[in-house]
Amino acid sequence: MSSASIFDSAIHGHLWAPSELRERLGDRGRIAGWLEVLAALARAQAEHGVIPADAADAIASTLDASALDLDAIARATQASGHSTAGLIEVCRGQLPERAREFFYYGATVQDVTDTWSSIVVRDLAVAVARELRALEGRLLELAEAHRATVMLGRTHAQPGAPTTLGLKLAVWLAEVRRHVERLIAVRERVAVAQLAGAVGTSASLGTAAPAVRRRFAELLGLAAPEAPWLTARDRVIEFACTCALVTGTLAKAGNEVKQLQRPEIGELTERNPAGTVGSITMPHKRNPEGSEQLGTLARVVRACASAALEGAVHEHERDGTAWKTEWWWLPECCMATAAAVRLATTVIEHLDVDVERMRANIDAMRGYVMSETVMLALAERTGKHIAHEAVYAAAMDGQERGLDFRAAIAPTAERLGLDAGELDRLLAPELVVPAAAAGVDEATASVRARRAGDPPWLTANGPDRAP
Amino acid sequence: MSSASIFDSAIHGHLWAPSELRERLGDRGRIAGWLEVLAALARAQAEHGVIPADAADAIASTLDASALDLDAIARATQASGHSTAGLIEVCRGQLPERAREFFYYGATVQDVTDTWSSIVVRDLAVAVARELRALEGRLLELAEAHRATVMLGRTHAQPGAPTTLGLKLAVWLAEVRRHVERLIAVRERVAVAQLAGAVGTSASLGTAAPAVRRRFAELLGLAAPEAPWLTARDRVIEFACTCALVTGTLAKAGNEVKQLQRPEIGELTERNPAGTVGSITMPHKRNPEGSEQLGTLARVVRACASAALEGAVHEHERDGTAWKTEWWWLPECCMATAAAVRLATTVIEHLDVDVERMRANIDAMRGYVMSETVMLALAERTGKHIAHEAVYAAAMDGQERGLDFRAAIAPTAERLGLDAGELDRLLAPELVVPAAAAGVDEATASVRARRAGDPPWLTANGPDRAP
Amino acid sequence: MSSASIFDSAIHGHLWAPSELRERLGDRGRIAGWLEVLAALARAQAEHGVIPADAADAIASTLDASALDLDAIARATQASGHSTAGLIEVCRGQLPERAREFFYYGATVQDVTDTWSSIVVRDLAVAVARELRALEGRLLELAEAHRATVMLGRTHAQPGAPTTLGLKLAVWLAEVRRHVERLIAVRERVAVAQLAGAVGTSASLGTAAPAVRRRFAELLGLAAPEAPWLTARDRVIEFACTCALVTGTLAKAGNEVKQLQRPEIGELTERNPAGTVGSITMPHKRNPEGSEQLGTLARVVRACASAALEGAVHEHERDGTAWKTEWWWLPECCMATAAAVRLATTVIEHLDVDVERMRANIDAMRGYVMSETVMLALAERTGKHIAHEAVYAAAMDGQERGLDFRAAIAPTAERLGLDAGELDRLLAPELVVPAAAAGVDEATASVRARRAGDPPWLTANGPDRAP
Amino acid sequence: MSSASIFDSAIHGHLWAPSELRERLGDRGRIAGWLEVLAALARAQAEHGVIPADAADAIASTLDASALDLDAIARATQASGHSTAGLIEVCRGQLPERAREFFYYGATVQDVTDTWSSIVVRDLAVAVARELRALEGRLLELAEAHRATVMLGRTHAQPGAPTTLGLKLAVWLAEVRRHVERLIAVRERVAVAQLAGAVGTSASLGTAAPAVRRRFAELLGLAAPEAPWLTARDRVIEFACTCALVTGTLAKAGNEVKQLQRPEIGELTERNPAGTVGSITMPHKRNPEGSEQLGTLARVVRACASAALEGAVHEHERDGTAWKTEWWWLPECCMATAAAVRLATTVIEHLDVDVERMRANIDAMRGYVMSETVMLALAERTGKHIAHEAVYAAAMDGQERGLDFRAAIAPTAERLGLDAGELDRLLAPELVVPAAAAGVDEATASVRARRAGDPPWLTANGPDRAP
């Protein structure tokens, strides 16, 4: 059967999803996850005498998702019109007789699918948090390395006053840190099992329900929920919103690279591997493809978050319309987010910074970007707003007449008692460095301190640059 | 490689996409479509002397999407970092030497992908319009059959006044007709080729460009555009919005069935095939699964439309972020829409109507739903607003005291000079039939008249490749 | 000047915004807030020698938003084309000469508007958290009062198995508790000042910047940010998403009331004040208007959240397109959320529960809703899936033939060795009470425990200005 | 009462809504519109004997929205909890006794509000179409004036090949033309009255219903609908989507100006009126504020369109949740769209084009942007893909080594037999002019031809009340 979603394209999918995640979320991976949940359910039930122990053993040891006949499951699914009846039928056929009737016992579909979703979302929160933390490490280094690298600050896409690259990166850094902290909270909140039965009462498990539920959750490394959440989807929705926040930041960084990579600006460049083709019609092209794809992935995740938010309104004890929408957005949201975090790491790891061009771009503004500094110096003599009016008038006139800012402002400066030497001093872009660098230092110090308090699961395993 | 989008699930995908559409939009189908476009391009170029005729012949006859090595294409795509360079490399390897260099000649990626999108979208507009038109035919029959089938009209989910099932269906019918008319316009508008070259100038084709473009379009049954639309995505976005409108109507119908299928109401029922399992925990369940899935699909399409609309803001002559987002939403939008139309047809085709229950539900309201009729009769005696106040007071009091409406209103009626026989007459729900049936007749007459003017491509059954 | 947004309607606005919030977010309220921020700025600057102390005093004491000439501000705003230049001009005219030039000194527009937004959002997080906590208190009482009130659990809008009203409310309760906890985190995160200057360097404040910023923040009961956030909007976006989560839950509750208020169901009723008119055409109508409005407000907030999320992608050091979109969604999001929380409180406070009807609706299902219980009893004799098949067959056949469930299942039960007395016992809806009530107890215990740990600002009633 | 939506700000609202539209959509304007509808209803009813003629006369002549006591209406609205009962009460008090009871007779709220919405939306479609058509006229002139103005085509924000400004404008032009055509269709479709009564049957009007409805519609310059559309909102939703399409195009144009106004590029500049302040901190700033605001307005409209699309799913015969959401988005969508069209006209009217800078920016690319032309020339000698590889290698190497393109490609050109003179010729950006200008001519010819067929209401200047 062909795959038509771009996420599943053999040719283009690598830009949309890490392949290991695609495996995990695909039919076999999903079934493997469900079987793991069902094995834990059987074990918990056996421990509490709900089903025989040997049935639980057989359920755990017999079923192998990689060997199941997907076509048979598909046929049985369509014949029953039920989302898991087909799987149950095929699995029963594989199980020894003693276990057959205790497979998927006393549980509703959502008990299995929601619990699996919690595991997936929990793991993704962990993976994304770890990758963001590694990215944070890189941003810490970069922000510090460039704490005094002067460049244009731009507002409304127009040169404003100088800033430093380090401060720009410190803004990203602080945002990434907040996302890490959000993900710590989200991971905690989403990692809950579901074992609620048909309508939430767990009636099928009788008085053993609470104990079975706790053990079931524990076996899977999850918490037991304080209440059934068949129709309370706030946790997964919060996860989707957090993904949208995370990918939003990455898209912002991507767009910044894309805009500053314009050769007319040329301050940042996404370094492409050798052999990369930018265009089949224009052979010279070197495109910020990774940076742009960050924008694309963020849009996808945002659309998922919108759909997720609508799903807060579940009707009664199960709402097929709202619930099944999750079957769509949850995997796609996970894939796009994971792909974005990985891609952002690559883009930032391979970012070329052209420090000289940054300085040259400031110089090309012919002094105007120092208008605030001059205004503030004049303000000491004449007041802020009067100084603004004076500098404004001089700057507008100077730009009209093609003067540089020094020439434009000199008469005003002289009139207001600012001598030429002082004026020259005020026109040096490096004047902003102490303030900007202090801003960098404040941000990095804050991030380092909070980073030091990260929980072990976040700092252990996986890539994690030392602070 | 596994497929992780629900659209591509071997087990669940049948509820999300017609399989033939999935084939068409999947890797091989998409490549087959692109090759068809490239063959037309080569042929048009050959006819205008841009490339040799035998090269065009070879391009058209040699390449077979079903035989291409997808893995090789995938590897070459990743190595080049370019969306089609890998395909070009593999295809060149298959072509005879004389044709090799004339494959994908003078065209940019979007020339091929956009033209293919136009074909897909055009064909989908046709297919959806045809299926909607067939559904319209069924709704015409049903609306007429039930033009006098009295049932509760409900506002704010509360019984209002009686209406007829025919009139409810006539509202859907008129909406479907408007969608058909929209799709006629959309089909016309979207069916345009793209042949603009790298930045829209068609410079690569020189002076032959307009003629080649026209012939290229003609060969594919498309119109030539009035201008390049590399960055003017309004047509596909309009298509997405239209899909959202169409699936919105179908979701409305689905929700109506779902709500009226509640056994507490029991007026409409989605007839399930024998063997359908509603629940693995509650064996008695019969769920309106199709109706609910219509709601789900509409949400997906709406999310696609949101993402599509954002794409109107393209930057410069190609914007990777906006453009690549289409690679995501366009196939998913098409699949969900096609699935929804097909599913709606099934749901409506297998809809059980319980006429007696409709009447019983009215009777269970104990006369209150005739409050407007009585109020209007009293209005003739006392004025509308005074009558409203009187009936309101009596109805509130009657409901409080557990009276039926006749008992509640009788003193007021008597006081205002409405005799008992007249009151009885006014309490008959059938009183609304003439007005409601007239409404049905107006709607069906309008739809029949407009339907008669439908273009041949819509009424015929064959494929729609000739304009 | 007329007001055209529904939020500002004199006639309808009360359903969309609490009036005190409208005042606060309107022109005068917003200016009052900005002036308060500017007064704090002046005081912090004076304390650090940036401006004279008497200027700061004059700024704090002279300007009175309620007395400013809005028309003059409007004219000056339009003349300058700048969002705050008009306000500055008018305020300067009011200030004594010694203070005039130190008003709005060394700050950029966003320093003031962002800091004000933080205060507004922080206060709203507090207000919403408090109202939700009060609602939580009410839900605790209701859930406990109805822990054993048996009612139908419904899935896919079809009767499933019985549950209790208490358990349904416990699900809402747990969701509200999680929202309270989210708001605690959000309040902490959003309550940060902005004092970053033109492009984020705070260069205008020189070496005093960090100290001025800290004092400025402290005076306003805010934290100083770890980095400028002119272009890092994640905090307000997270706030918007949290609002969407909160209103989503309230809309769910509203929809539940709306659906269960149908007279065909009649289990819950939104009690309207006397004199409430449901319809001007159908005098008997009593509509769940509050419940429906909860759904409407949630849609508005969701649209705001979508727009908010897009704003994560800011360009460079200020992005007018993304930034100004906040000027739209932030007030509307705040108003709709505040209105929803208040309305939900009213709806739930005035909710009529018809316990007898709940039981009658179960009985009307003629035993079928106990199919799971019977199936599980049979499962002990024959296995779960075999029992499912047997009960499924009997239930389908019984419903087809119009039998009640006891009659339908009796032959099967007998064949499988379930005696009649046991069957009768299994058909009692009250069987689910122990499990459901245990679920309620688990939820309320969890909520009570966490509630006991709420911070003082949340449990107190006074204003929340001190950190 | 204060106004808190940015649309209603006395200070900032002028950027968000044309003031005349704000008046029309505000409380008094809306009531005036409703009264106009109610007067037409009364007149139609009088002509068909439903109410006395003198009552109709009094209704038409007595009520004056500008004199109604809004506070009294507000109080009565809140007391009744009904959206129009308060208005009815106050109006009844103003009417002579003979008319009092025939005011708002036999109509439901939606009959009036929907009919008014149709008029508003129809008028807005007309106004927007007219302004777009005027903009189209300006774009025609500009595209033609700049048909040969060579500038960089940019893809992925990187210089690609040259194009002309005229062609860029021709793309906008064609898009605007399609919007005009969409608006012609939308205007036709939306201009329908509603007169359906409580649940759609028009039962309150009895057998006179169809005739009254037709006359009612005719009096208002509307068509009678083929069916009640109380719950069929596709027309207004389509309008919202069309607004999103229109504002999307305008936002695209705005972003293009914003990006090209960067002084590093400097090709287009939004000319600000004298006295415009770009920044209160950086006096030299000249911002593309109008261009940015176009982006903001498009986001607002897109959010409205999302909310609109969700409203397609109405429940039963009236759905308060979906319906009331229109009360929010419809006015805001109208205002933002109208503001955007007006603003875009201003921006484009005051657009400075720096033709020399366009050429200089090409030259600064040192020949690389002619890589396609050279590649195609080499392709004639060696084949397209081989030529691509050769030019790619030379271009990558040349850029690495800091060579200009001529130096980089010369050895390859020589090796493949392209002589130096021919190479020089191929490097001239003007080579693209014939193709680009032909593209402009094709577009303008198409637009001119279609424009000539525009209906009179679109080309005339008067009000559009006659159908």
CSV table of C-alpha atoms in Angstrom, one decimal, chain A residues 14-259:
chain,number,residue,atom,x,y,z
A,14,HIS,CA,13.7,12.5,6.1
A,15,LEU,CA,13.0,16.2,6.3
A,16,TRP,CA,9.8,15.7,8.2
A,17,ALA,CA,10.4,12.9,10.6
A,18,PRO,CA,13.3,11.1,12.3
A,19,SER,CA,13.1,7.6,10.9
A,20,GLU,CA,13.2,5.9,14.3
A,21,LEU,CA,10.1,7.9,15.3
A,22,ARG,CA,8.4,7.0,12.1
A,23,GLU,CA,9.0,3.3,12.9
A,24,ARG,CA,7.7,3.7,16.4
A,25,LEU,CA,4.5,5.5,15.3
A,26,GLY,CA,3.8,3.4,12.2
A,27,ASP,CA,1.5,0.4,12.2
A,28,ARG,CA,4.0,-2.1,13.6
A,29,GLY,CA,5.5,0.2,16.0
A,30,ARG,CA,2.2,1.3,17.3
A,31,ILE,CA,1.0,-2.3,17.7
A,32,ALA,CA,4.3,-3.2,19.4
A,33,GLY,CA,3.6,-0.3,21.8
A,34,TRP,CA,0.0,-1.5,22.4
A,35,LEU,CA,1.2,-5.0,23.0
A,36,GLU,CA,3.7,-3.8,25.6
A,37,VAL,CA,0.8,-2.0,27.3
A,38,LEU,CA,-1.4,-5.0,27.1
A,39,ALA,CA,1.4,-7.2,28.6
A,40,ALA,CA,1.7,-4.8,31.5
A,41,LEU,CA,-2.0,-4.9,31.9
A,42,ALA,CA,-2.0,-8.7,32.0
A,43,ARG,CA,0.8,-8.8,34.4
A,44,ALA,CA,-0.8,-6.3,36.8
A,45,GLN,CA,-4.1,-8.2,36.5
A,46,ALA,CA,-2.3,-11.5,37.2
A,47,GLU,CA,-0.6,-10.1,40.3
A,48,HIS,CA,-4.0,-9.1,41.6
A,49,GLY,CA,-5.7,-12.3,40.7
A,50,VAL,CA,-7.8,-11.0,38.0
A,51,ILE,CA,-6.4,-13.3,35.4
A,52,PRO,CA,-4.2,-16.4,35.7
A,53,ALA,CA,-0.4,-15.9,35.9
A,54,ASP,CA,0.4,-18.2,33.0
A,55,ALA,CA,-2.0,-16.3,30.8
A,56,ALA,CA,-0.1,-13.1,31.6
A,57,ASP,CA,3.2,-14.8,30.9
A,58,ALA,CA,1.9,-16.1,27.5
A,59,ILE,CA,0.6,-12.7,26.5
A,60,ALA,CA,3.9,-11.1,27.3
A,61,SER,CA,6.0,-13.7,25.6
A,62,THR,CA,4.0,-14.9,22.6
A,63,LEU,CA,3.0,-11.8,20.8
A,64,ASP,CA,5.5,-10.2,18.5
A,65,ALA,CA,4.4,-7.2,16.5
A,66,SER,CA,7.0,-7.7,13.9
A,67,ALA,CA,5.5,-11.1,13.0
A,68,LEU,CA,1.8,-10.2,12.9
A,69,ASP,CA,0.0,-10.3,9.6
A,70,LEU,CA,-1.0,-6.7,9.0
A,71,ASP,CA,-3.2,-7.6,6.1
A,72,ALA,CA,-5.2,-9.9,8.2
A,73,ILE,CA,-5.5,-7.3,10.9
A,74,ALA,CA,-6.6,-4.8,8.3
A,75,ARG,CA,-9.2,-7.1,6.9
A,76,ALA,CA,-10.6,-7.9,10.3
A,77,THR,CA,-10.6,-4.3,11.2
A,78,GLN,CA,-12.7,-3.4,8.2
A,79,ALA,CA,-15.0,-6.3,8.7
A,80,SER,CA,-15.7,-5.3,12.3
A,81,GLY,CA,-15.7,-1.6,11.8
A,82,HIS,CA,-13.9,-1.4,15.1
A,83,SER,CA,-10.5,0.1,15.6
A,84,THR,CA,-9.0,-2.8,17.6
A,85,ALA,CA,-11.3,-5.8,17.2
A,86,GLY,CA,-9.2,-6.9,14.2
A,87,LEU,CA,-6.0,-6.8,16.1
A,88,ILE,CA,-7.6,-8.7,19.0
A,89,GLU,CA,-8.9,-11.4,16.6
A,90,VAL,CA,-5.5,-11.9,15.1
A,91,CYS,CA,-3.7,-11.9,18.4
A,92,ARG,CA,-6.1,-14.4,19.9
A,93,GLY,CA,-5.2,-16.7,17.0
A,94,GLN,CA,-1.6,-16.5,18.0
A,95,LEU,CA,-2.0,-17.1,21.7
A,96,PRO,CA,-2.1,-20.5,23.4
A,97,GLU,CA,-5.6,-21.4,24.5
A,98,ARG,CA,-5.0,-20.7,28.1
A,99,ALA,CA,-4.2,-17.1,27.4
A,100,ARG,CA,-6.5,-16.3,24.6
A,101,GLU,CA,-9.4,-15.1,26.6
A,102,PHE,CA,-7.4,-13.0,29.0
A,103,PHE,CA,-5.9,-10.8,26.3
A,104,TYR,CA,-7.2,-7.3,26.3
A,105,TYR,CA,-9.2,-8.2,29.4
A,106,GLY,CA,-11.4,-5.7,31.1
A,107,ALA,CA,-9.9,-2.8,29.3
A,108,THR,CA,-11.4,-0.4,26.8
A,109,VAL,CA,-9.7,0.7,23.6
A,110,GLN,CA,-8.7,4.0,25.1
A,111,ASP,CA,-7.1,2.3,28.1
A,112,VAL,CA,-4.5,0.9,25.7
A,113,THR,CA,-4.2,3.7,23.2
A,114,ASP,CA,-4.2,6.5,25.7
A,115,THR,CA,-1.6,4.8,27.9
A,116,TRP,CA,0.5,4.2,24.8
A,117,SER,CA,0.1,7.8,23.8
A,118,SER,CA,1.3,8.9,27.2
A,119,ILE,CA,4.4,6.8,26.8
A,120,VAL,CA,5.1,8.2,23.4
A,121,VAL,CA,4.5,11.8,24.5
A,122,ARG,CA,6.5,11.3,27.6
A,123,ASP,CA,9.4,9.9,25.7
A,124,LEU,CA,9.2,12.6,23.1
A,125,ALA,CA,9.1,15.3,25.8
A,126,VAL,CA,12.3,13.7,27.2
A,127,ALA,CA,13.9,13.4,23.8
A,128,VAL,CA,13.0,17.0,22.8
A,129,ALA,CA,14.1,18.4,26.2
A,130,ARG,CA,17.4,16.6,25.9
A,131,GLU,CA,18.1,17.8,22.4
A,132,LEU,CA,17.0,21.3,23.3
A,133,ARG,CA,19.3,21.2,26.3
A,134,ALA,CA,22.2,20.2,24.0
A,135,LEU,CA,21.2,23.0,21.7
A,136,GLU,CA,21.2,25.3,24.8
A,137,GLY,CA,24.7,24.2,25.5
A,138,ARG,CA,25.8,25.2,22.0
A,139,LEU,CA,23.9,28.5,22.3
A,140,LEU,CA,25.7,29.2,25.6
A,141,GLU,CA,29.0,28.8,23.9
A,142,LEU,CA,28.0,30.8,20.9
A,143,ALA,CA,26.4,33.6,22.9
A,144,GLU,CA,29.5,33.9,25.0
A,145,ALA,CA,31.9,33.7,22.1
A,146,HIS,CA,30.0,36.6,20.4
A,147,ARG,CA,29.1,38.6,23.5
A,148,ALA,CA,31.0,41.6,22.0
A,149,THR,CA,30.5,40.9,18.3
A,150,VAL,CA,28.8,44.1,17.1
A,151,MET,CA,26.1,43.8,14.6
A,152,LEU,CA,23.0,45.8,13.5
A,153,GLY,CA,19.9,45.5,15.6
A,154,ARG,CA,17.0,45.7,13.2
A,155,THR,CA,13.5,46.7,13.9
A,156,HIS,CA,10.7,46.6,11.4
A,157,ALA,CA,13.4,45.2,9.1
A,158,GLN,CA,15.2,48.5,9.3
A,159,PRO,CA,18.6,49.1,10.9
A,160,GLY,CA,18.0,50.4,14.4
A,161,ALA,CA,20.9,50.6,16.8
A,162,PRO,CA,23.8,48.2,17.1
A,163,THR,CA,23.6,45.2,19.3
A,164,THR,CA,25.8,42.1,19.6
A,165,LEU,CA,25.3,38.7,18.0
A,166,GLY,CA,25.7,37.4,21.5
A,167,LEU,CA,22.7,39.2,22.7
A,168,LYS,CA,20.6,38.0,19.8
A,169,LEU,CA,21.7,34.5,20.7
A,170,ALA,CA,21.1,35.1,24.4
A,171,VAL,CA,17.4,35.8,23.6
A,172,TRP,CA,17.1,32.5,21.8
A,173,LEU,CA,19.0,30.8,24.6
A,174,ALA,CA,16.7,32.1,27.3
A,175,GLU,CA,13.7,31.0,25.2
A,176,VAL,CA,15.1,27.5,24.8
A,177,ARG,CA,15.7,27.3,28.6
A,178,ARG,CA,12.1,28.2,29.2
A,179,HIS,CA,11.1,25.5,26.8
A,180,VAL,CA,13.2,23.0,28.6
A,181,GLU,CA,11.5,24.0,31.9
A,182,ARG,CA,8.1,23.7,30.2
A,183,LEU,CA,9.0,20.3,29.0
A,184,ILE,CA,10.0,19.2,32.4
A,185,ALA,CA,6.6,20.2,33.7
A,186,VAL,CA,4.8,18.7,30.7
A,187,ARG,CA,6.7,15.4,31.0
A,188,GLU,CA,5.6,15.1,34.6
A,189,ARG,CA,2.0,15.9,33.7
A,190,VAL,CA,1.6,13.7,30.6
A,191,ALA,CA,3.2,10.6,32.0
A,192,VAL,CA,0.0,9.0,33.3
A,193,ALA,CA,-1.6,5.7,32.5
A,194,GLN,CA,-5.3,5.3,31.6
A,195,LEU,CA,-7.2,2.4,33.0
A,196,ALA,CA,-10.8,3.5,33.2
A,197,GLY,CA,-12.8,0.9,31.4
A,198,ALA,CA,-15.7,1.5,29.1
A,199,VAL,CA,-17.1,4.7,30.6
A,200,GLY,CA,-14.5,5.6,33.2
A,201,THR,CA,-15.7,3.6,36.2
A,202,SER,CA,-13.2,0.7,35.9
A,203,ALA,CA,-16.2,-1.4,36.8
A,204,SER,CA,-14.9,-4.3,34.9
A,205,LEU,CA,-12.0,-4.6,37.3
A,206,GLY,CA,-14.2,-4.4,40.4
A,207,THR,CA,-12.7,-3.6,43.7
A,208,ALA,CA,-9.2,-4.5,42.4
A,209,ALA,CA,-9.3,-1.6,40.0
A,210,PRO,CA,-7.3,1.0,41.9
A,211,ALA,CA,-4.6,-1.5,42.8
A,212,VAL,CA,-4.4,-2.9,39.3
A,213,ARG,CA,-4.3,0.6,37.8
A,214,ARG,CA,-1.4,1.6,40.1
A,215,ARG,CA,0.6,-1.5,39.3
A,216,PHE,CA,-0.2,-1.2,35.6
A,217,ALA,CA,1.1,2.4,35.6
A,218,GLU,CA,4.1,1.5,37.6
A,219,LEU,CA,5.1,-1.4,35.3
A,220,LEU,CA,5.2,1.1,32.4
A,221,GLY,CA,7.0,3.9,34.3
A,222,LEU,CA,3.9,6.0,34.5
A,223,ALA,CA,1.9,7.6,37.2
A,224,ALA,CA,-1.7,6.5,37.9
A,225,PRO,CA,-4.1,9.4,37.1
A,226,GLU,CA,-6.1,11.1,39.8
A,227,ALA,CA,-9.2,10.5,37.6
A,228,PRO,CA,-10.1,8.9,34.3
A,229,TRP,CA,-9.1,11.1,31.4
A,230,LEU,CA,-11.0,9.5,28.6
A,231,THR,CA,-12.6,12.9,27.9
A,232,ALA,CA,-10.1,15.1,29.6
A,233,ARG,CA,-7.5,15.7,26.9
A,234,ASP,CA,-5.8,18.7,28.4
A,235,ARG,CA,-2.5,16.9,28.9
A,236,VAL,CA,-2.0,15.9,25.3
A,237,ILE,CA,-3.3,19.3,24.2
A,238,GLU,CA,-0.8,21.1,26.4
A,239,PHE,CA,1.9,18.9,24.9
A,240,ALA,CA,0.8,20.0,21.4
A,241,CYS,CA,0.9,23.6,22.4
A,242,THR,CA,4.3,23.2,23.9
A,243,CYS,CA,5.5,21.6,20.7
A,244,ALA,CA,4.1,24.6,18.9
A,245,LEU,CA,6.0,27.0,21.2
A,246,VAL,CA,9.2,25.0,20.8
A,247,THR,CA,9.0,24.8,17.0
A,248,GLY,CA,8.0,28.5,16.9
A,249,THR,CA,11.2,29.5,18.5
A,250,LEU,CA,13.2,27.2,16.1
A,251,ALA,CA,11.3,28.7,13.2
A,252,LYS,CA,12.2,32.2,14.5
A,253,ALA,CA,15.8,31.2,14.5
A,254,GLY,CA,15.5,29.7,11.1
A,255,ASN,CA,14.0,32.8,9.7
A,256,GLU,CA,16.7,34.9,11.2
A,257,VAL,CA,19.3,32.8,9.5
A,258,LYS,CA,17.4,32.9,6.2
A,259,GLN,CA,17.1,36.7,6.3
